mmCIF file of C-alpha atoms in Angstrom:
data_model
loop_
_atom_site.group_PDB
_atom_site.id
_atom_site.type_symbol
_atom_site.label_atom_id
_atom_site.label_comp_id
_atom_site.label_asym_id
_atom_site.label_seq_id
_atom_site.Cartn_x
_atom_site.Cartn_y
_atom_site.Cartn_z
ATOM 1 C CA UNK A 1 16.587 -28.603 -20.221
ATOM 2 C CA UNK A 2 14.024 -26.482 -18.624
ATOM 3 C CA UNK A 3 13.943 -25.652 -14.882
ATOM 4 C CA UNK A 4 10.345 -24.204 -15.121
ATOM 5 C CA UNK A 5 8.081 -27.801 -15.575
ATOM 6 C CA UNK A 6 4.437 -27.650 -17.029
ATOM 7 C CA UNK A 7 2.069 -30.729 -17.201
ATOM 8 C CA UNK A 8 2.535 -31.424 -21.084
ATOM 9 C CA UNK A 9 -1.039 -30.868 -21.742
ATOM 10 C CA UNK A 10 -4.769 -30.111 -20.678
ATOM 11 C CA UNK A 11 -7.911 -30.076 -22.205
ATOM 12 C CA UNK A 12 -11.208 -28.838 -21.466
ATOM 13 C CA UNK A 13 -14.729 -28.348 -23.121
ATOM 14 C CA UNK A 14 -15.955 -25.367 -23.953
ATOM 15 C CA UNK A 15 -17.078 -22.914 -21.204
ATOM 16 C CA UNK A 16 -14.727 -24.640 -18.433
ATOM 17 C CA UNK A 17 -11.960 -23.957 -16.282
ATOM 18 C CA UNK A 18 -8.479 -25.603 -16.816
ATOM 19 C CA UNK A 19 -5.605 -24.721 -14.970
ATOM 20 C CA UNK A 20 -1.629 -24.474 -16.128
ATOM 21 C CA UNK A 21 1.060 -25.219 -13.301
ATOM 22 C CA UNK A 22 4.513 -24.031 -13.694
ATOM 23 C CA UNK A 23 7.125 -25.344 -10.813
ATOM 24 C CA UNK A 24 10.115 -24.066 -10.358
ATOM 25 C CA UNK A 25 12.560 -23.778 -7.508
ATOM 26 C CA UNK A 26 14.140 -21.324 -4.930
ATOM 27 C CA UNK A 27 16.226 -20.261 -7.598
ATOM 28 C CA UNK A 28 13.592 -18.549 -10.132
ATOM 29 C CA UNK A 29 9.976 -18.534 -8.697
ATOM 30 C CA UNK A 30 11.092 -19.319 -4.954
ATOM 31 C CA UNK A 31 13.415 -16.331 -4.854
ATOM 32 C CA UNK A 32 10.606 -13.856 -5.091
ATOM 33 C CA UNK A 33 11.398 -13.138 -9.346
ATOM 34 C CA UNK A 34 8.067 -12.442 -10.977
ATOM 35 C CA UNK A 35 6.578 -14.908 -13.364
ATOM 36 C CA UNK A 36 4.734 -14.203 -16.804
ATOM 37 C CA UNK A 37 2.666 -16.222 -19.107
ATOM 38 C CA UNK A 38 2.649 -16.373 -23.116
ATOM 39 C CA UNK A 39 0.372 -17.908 -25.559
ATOM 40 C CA UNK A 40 1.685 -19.270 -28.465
ATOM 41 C CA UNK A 41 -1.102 -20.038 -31.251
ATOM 42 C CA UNK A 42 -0.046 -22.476 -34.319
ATOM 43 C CA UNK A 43 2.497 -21.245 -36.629
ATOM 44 C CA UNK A 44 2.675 -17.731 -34.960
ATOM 45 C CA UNK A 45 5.647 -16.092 -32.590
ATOM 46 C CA UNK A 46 4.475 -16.104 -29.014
ATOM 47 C CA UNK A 47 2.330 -13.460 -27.481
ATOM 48 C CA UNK A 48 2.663 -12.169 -23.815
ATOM 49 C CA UNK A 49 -0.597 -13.238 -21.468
ATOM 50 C CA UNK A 50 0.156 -12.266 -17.761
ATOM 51 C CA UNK A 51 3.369 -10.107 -16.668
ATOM 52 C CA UNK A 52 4.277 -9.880 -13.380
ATOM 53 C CA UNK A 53 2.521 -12.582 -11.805
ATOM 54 C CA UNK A 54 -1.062 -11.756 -11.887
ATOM 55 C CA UNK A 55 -1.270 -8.586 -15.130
ATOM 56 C CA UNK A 56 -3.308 -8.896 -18.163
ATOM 57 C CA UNK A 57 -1.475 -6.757 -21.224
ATOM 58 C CA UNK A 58 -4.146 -4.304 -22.730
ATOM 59 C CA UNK A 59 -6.437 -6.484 -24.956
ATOM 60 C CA UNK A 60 -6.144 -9.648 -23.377
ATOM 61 C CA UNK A 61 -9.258 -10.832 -22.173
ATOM 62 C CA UNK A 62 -9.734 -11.113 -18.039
ATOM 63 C CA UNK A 63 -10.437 -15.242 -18.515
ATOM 64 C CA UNK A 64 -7.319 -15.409 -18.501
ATOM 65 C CA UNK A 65 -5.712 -15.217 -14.698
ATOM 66 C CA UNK A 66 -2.844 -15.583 -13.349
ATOM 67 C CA UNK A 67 -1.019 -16.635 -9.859
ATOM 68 C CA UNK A 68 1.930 -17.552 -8.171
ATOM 69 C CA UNK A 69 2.688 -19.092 -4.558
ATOM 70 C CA UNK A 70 6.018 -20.554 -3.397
ATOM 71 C CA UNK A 71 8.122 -21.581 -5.739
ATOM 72 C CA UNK A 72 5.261 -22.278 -8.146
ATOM 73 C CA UNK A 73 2.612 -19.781 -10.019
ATOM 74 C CA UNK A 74 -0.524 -20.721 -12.325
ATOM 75 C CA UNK A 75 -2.484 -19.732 -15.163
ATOM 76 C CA UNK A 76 -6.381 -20.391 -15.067
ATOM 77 C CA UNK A 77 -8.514 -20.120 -18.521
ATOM 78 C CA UNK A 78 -12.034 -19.508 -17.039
ATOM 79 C CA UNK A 79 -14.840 -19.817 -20.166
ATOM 80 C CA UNK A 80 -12.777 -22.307 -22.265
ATOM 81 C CA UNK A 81 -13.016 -20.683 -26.094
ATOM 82 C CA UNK A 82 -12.032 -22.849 -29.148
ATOM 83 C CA UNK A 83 -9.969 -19.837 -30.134
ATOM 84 C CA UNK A 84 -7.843 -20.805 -26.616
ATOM 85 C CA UNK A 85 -6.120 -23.855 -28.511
ATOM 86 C CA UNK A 86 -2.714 -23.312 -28.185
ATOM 87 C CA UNK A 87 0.675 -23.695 -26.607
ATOM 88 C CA UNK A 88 1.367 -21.856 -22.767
ATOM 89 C CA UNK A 89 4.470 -20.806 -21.503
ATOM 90 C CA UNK A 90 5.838 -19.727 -18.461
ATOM 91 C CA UNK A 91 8.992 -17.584 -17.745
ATOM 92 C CA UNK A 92 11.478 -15.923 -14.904
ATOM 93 C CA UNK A 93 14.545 -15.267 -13.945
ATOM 94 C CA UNK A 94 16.993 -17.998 -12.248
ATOM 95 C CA UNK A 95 19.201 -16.734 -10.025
ATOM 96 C CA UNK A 96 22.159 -19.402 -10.361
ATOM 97 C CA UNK A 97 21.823 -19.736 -14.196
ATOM 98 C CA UNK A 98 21.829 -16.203 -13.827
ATOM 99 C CA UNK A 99 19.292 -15.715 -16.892
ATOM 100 C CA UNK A 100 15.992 -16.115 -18.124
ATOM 101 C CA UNK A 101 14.261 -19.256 -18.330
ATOM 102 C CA UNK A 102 11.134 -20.843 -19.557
ATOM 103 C CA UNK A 103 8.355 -23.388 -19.002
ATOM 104 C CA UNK A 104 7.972 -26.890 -21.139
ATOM 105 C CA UNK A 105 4.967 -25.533 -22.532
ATOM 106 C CA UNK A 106 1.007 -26.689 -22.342
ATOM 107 C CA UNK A 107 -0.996 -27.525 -24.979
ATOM 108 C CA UNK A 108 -4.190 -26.229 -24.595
ATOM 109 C CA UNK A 109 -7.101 -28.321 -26.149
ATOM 110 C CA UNK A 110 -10.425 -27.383 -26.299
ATOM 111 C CA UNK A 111 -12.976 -30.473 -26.409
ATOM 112 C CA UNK B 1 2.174 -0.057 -33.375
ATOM 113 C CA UNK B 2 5.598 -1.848 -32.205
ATOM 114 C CA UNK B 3 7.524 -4.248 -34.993
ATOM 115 C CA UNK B 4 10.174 -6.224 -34.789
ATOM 116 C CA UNK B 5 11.072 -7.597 -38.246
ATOM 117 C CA UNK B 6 14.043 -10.099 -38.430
ATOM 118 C CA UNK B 7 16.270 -11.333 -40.787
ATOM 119 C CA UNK B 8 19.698 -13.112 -41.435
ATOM 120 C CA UNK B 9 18.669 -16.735 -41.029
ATOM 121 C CA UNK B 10 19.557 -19.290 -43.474
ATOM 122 C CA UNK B 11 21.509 -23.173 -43.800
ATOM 123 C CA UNK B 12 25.034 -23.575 -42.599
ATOM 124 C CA UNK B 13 27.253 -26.260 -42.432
ATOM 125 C CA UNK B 14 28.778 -26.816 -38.600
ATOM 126 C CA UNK B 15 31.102 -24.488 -37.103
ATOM 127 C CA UNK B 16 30.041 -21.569 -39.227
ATOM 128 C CA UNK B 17 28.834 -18.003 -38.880
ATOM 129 C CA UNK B 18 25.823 -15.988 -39.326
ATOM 130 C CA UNK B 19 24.499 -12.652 -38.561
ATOM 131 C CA UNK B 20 20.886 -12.083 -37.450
ATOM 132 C CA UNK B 21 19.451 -8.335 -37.372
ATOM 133 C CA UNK B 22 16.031 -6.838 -36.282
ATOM 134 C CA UNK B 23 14.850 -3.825 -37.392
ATOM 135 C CA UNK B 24 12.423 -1.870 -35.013
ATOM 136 C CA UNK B 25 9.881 0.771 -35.130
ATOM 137 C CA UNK B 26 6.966 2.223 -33.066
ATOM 138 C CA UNK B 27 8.732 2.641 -30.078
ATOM 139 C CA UNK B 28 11.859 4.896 -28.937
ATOM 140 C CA UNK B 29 14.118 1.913 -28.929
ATOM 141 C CA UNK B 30 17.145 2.806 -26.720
ATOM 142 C CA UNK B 31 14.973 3.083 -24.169
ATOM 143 C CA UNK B 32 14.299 -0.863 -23.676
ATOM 144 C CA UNK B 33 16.537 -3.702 -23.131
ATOM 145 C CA UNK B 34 16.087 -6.424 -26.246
ATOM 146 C CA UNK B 35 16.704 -10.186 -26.011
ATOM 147 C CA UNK B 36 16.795 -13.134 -28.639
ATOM 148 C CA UNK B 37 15.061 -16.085 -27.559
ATOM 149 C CA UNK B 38 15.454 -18.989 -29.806
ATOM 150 C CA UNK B 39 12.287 -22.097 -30.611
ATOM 151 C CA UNK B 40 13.628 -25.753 -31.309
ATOM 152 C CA UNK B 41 10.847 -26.522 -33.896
ATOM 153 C CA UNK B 42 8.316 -28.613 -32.333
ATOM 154 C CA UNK B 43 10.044 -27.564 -29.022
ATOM 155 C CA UNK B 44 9.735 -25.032 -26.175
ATOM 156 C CA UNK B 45 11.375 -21.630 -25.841
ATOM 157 C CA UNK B 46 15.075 -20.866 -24.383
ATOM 158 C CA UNK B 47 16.487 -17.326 -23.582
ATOM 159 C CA UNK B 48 19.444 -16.627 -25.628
ATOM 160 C CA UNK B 49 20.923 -13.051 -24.841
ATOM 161 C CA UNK B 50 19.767 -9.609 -23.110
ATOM 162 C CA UNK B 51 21.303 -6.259 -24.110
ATOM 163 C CA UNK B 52 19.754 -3.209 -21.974
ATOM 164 C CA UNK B 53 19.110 -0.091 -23.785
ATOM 165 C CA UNK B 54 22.216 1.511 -23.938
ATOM 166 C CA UNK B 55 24.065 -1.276 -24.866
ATOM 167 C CA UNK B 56 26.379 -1.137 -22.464
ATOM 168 C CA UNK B 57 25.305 -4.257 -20.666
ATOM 169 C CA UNK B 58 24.893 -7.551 -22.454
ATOM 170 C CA UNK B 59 23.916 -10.999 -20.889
ATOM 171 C CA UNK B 60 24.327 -14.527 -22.095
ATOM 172 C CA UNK B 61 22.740 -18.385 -21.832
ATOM 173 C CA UNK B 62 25.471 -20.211 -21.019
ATOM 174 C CA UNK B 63 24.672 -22.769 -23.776
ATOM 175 C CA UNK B 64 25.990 -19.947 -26.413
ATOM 176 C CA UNK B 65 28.445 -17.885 -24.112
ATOM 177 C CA UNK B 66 31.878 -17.228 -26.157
ATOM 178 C CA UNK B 67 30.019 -18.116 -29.389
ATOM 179 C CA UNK B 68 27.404 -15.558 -29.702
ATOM 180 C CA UNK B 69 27.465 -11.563 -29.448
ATOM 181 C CA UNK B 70 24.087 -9.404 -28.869
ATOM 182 C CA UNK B 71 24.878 -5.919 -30.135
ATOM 183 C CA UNK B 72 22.134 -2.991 -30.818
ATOM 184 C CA UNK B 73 22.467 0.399 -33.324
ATOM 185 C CA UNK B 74 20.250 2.618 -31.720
ATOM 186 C CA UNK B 75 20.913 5.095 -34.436
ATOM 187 C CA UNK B 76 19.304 2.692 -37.066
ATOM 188 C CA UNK B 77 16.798 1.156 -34.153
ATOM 189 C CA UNK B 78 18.429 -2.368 -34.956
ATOM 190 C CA UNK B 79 19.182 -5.763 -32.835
ATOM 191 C CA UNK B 80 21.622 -7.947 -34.314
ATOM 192 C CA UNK B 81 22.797 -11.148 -33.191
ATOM 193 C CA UNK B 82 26.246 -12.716 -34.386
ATOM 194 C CA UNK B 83 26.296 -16.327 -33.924
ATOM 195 C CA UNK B 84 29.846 -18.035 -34.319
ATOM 196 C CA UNK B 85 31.071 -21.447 -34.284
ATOM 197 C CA UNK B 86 27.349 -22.455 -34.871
ATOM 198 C CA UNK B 87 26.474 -26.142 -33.630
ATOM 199 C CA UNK B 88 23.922 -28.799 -35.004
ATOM 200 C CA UNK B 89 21.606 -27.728 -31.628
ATOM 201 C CA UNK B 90 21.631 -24.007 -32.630
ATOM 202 C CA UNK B 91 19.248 -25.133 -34.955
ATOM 203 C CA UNK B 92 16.017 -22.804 -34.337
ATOM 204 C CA UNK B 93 13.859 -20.252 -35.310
ATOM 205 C CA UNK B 94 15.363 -17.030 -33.353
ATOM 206 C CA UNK B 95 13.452 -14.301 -32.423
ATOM 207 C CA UNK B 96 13.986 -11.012 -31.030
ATOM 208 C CA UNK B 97 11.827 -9.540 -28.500
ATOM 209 C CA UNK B 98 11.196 -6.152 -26.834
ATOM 210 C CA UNK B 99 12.279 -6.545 -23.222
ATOM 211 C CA UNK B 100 9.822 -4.872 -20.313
ATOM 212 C CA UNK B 101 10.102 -4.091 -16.632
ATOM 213 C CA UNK B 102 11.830 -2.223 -13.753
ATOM 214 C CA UNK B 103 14.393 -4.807 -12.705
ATOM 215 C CA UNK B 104 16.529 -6.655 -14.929
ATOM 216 C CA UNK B 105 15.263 -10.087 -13.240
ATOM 217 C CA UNK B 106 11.717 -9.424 -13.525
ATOM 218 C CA UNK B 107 11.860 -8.591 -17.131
ATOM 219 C CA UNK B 108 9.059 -10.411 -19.649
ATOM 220 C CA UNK B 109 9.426 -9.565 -23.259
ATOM 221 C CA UNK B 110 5.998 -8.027 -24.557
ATOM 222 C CA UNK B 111 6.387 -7.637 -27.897
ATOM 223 C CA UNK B 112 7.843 -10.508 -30.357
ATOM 224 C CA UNK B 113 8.890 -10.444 -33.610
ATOM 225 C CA UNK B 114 7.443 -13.352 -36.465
ATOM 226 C CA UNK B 115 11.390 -15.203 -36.133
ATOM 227 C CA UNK B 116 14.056 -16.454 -38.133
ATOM 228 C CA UNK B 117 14.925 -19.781 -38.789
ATOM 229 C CA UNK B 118 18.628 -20.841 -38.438
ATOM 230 C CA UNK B 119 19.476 -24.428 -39.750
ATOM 231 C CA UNK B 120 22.953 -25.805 -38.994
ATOM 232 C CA UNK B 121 23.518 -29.065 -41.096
ATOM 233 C CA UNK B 122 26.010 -30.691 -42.591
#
């Protein structure tokens, strides 16, 4: 059972803004541990997005942003692509589990 | 260019045991902490185990603690992953991952290997 929760999915048309929430608690985001993003296309292993709260790896394109306040952080898709269809995960550390954990996941749809 | 290339997965019946190894290259691989993390198809992601560079430090989900060891060769640049007394929920595609960052509980894992699938049945 997760302890990172992500609306199931959002959807967008092309060219918009959507935005993925990831909650957590004062365990993992609350207690100051940094939170990264991957994308996870169909049928492939995931791929890391945003490190660190709010870095872009080299090659990943700047619509993709991300944030983190509280015990919650966010990633915003700005220009909505068809090529953006996928799965979204976020991921920290928990301090009483004493490990890594990750989001639900968000499917991405493009319209 | 970084690859992680696993192997090892396979069917087992219940209460069984299977090794998992993944062979690296591109990067100078004692340097970084490695970490399984394990996919329920048509499910999410869960951490499995963290071993930092050396090897001498090696970290557990407690869903697998007592059951599974992480162990590295950095002579041979190889992650393996022995799973014992393997359950019906172990049942996943594993992979291994390259672990990154300054503290231990800010780590991501930027690069991924392509994963493993493990089915326990009887």
């Amino acid at each position: 059972q997760s302890v990172l929760t992500q609306p199931p999915s959002v959807s967008g048309a092309p060219g918009q803004r959507v935005t993925i929430s990831c909650t957590g608690s004062t365990s993992n985001i609350g207690a100051g541990h940094d939170v990264h993003w991957y994308q996870q296309l169909p049928g492939t292993a995931p791929k890391l997005l945003i490190y660190g709260n709010i870095n872009r790896p080299s090659g990943v394109p700047d619509r993709f942003s991300g944030s983190k306040s509280g015990t919650s952080a966010s990633l915003a898709i700005t220009g909505l692509q068809a090529e953006d269809e996928a799965d979204y995960y976020c991921q920290s550390y928990d301090s009483s589990l004493s490990g890594y954990v990750f989001g639900t996941g968000t499917k991405v749809s493009v319209l | 260019e970084i690859q992680l290339l696993e192997s090892g997965g396979g069917l087992l019946q219940p209460g069984g045991s299977l090794r998992l190894s993944c062979a690296t290259s591109g990067f100078t691989f004692n340097n970084f902490a490695m970490s399984w993390v394990r996919q329920t198809p048509g499910k999410g992601l869960e951490w499995v185990s963290l071993i930092i560079g050396s090897g001498g430090g090696t970290y557990y989900a407690d869903s697998v603690k007592g059951r599974f060891t992480i162990s590295r060769d950095n002579s041979k640049n190889t992650l393996y992953l022995q799973m014992n007394s393997l359950r019906a929920e172990d049942t996943a595609v594993y992979y291994c991952a390259k672990g990154k960052g300054m503290l231990l509980e800010n780590y991501c894992f930027n690069v991924w290997g392509q994963g493993t699938l493990v089915t326990v049945s009887s």
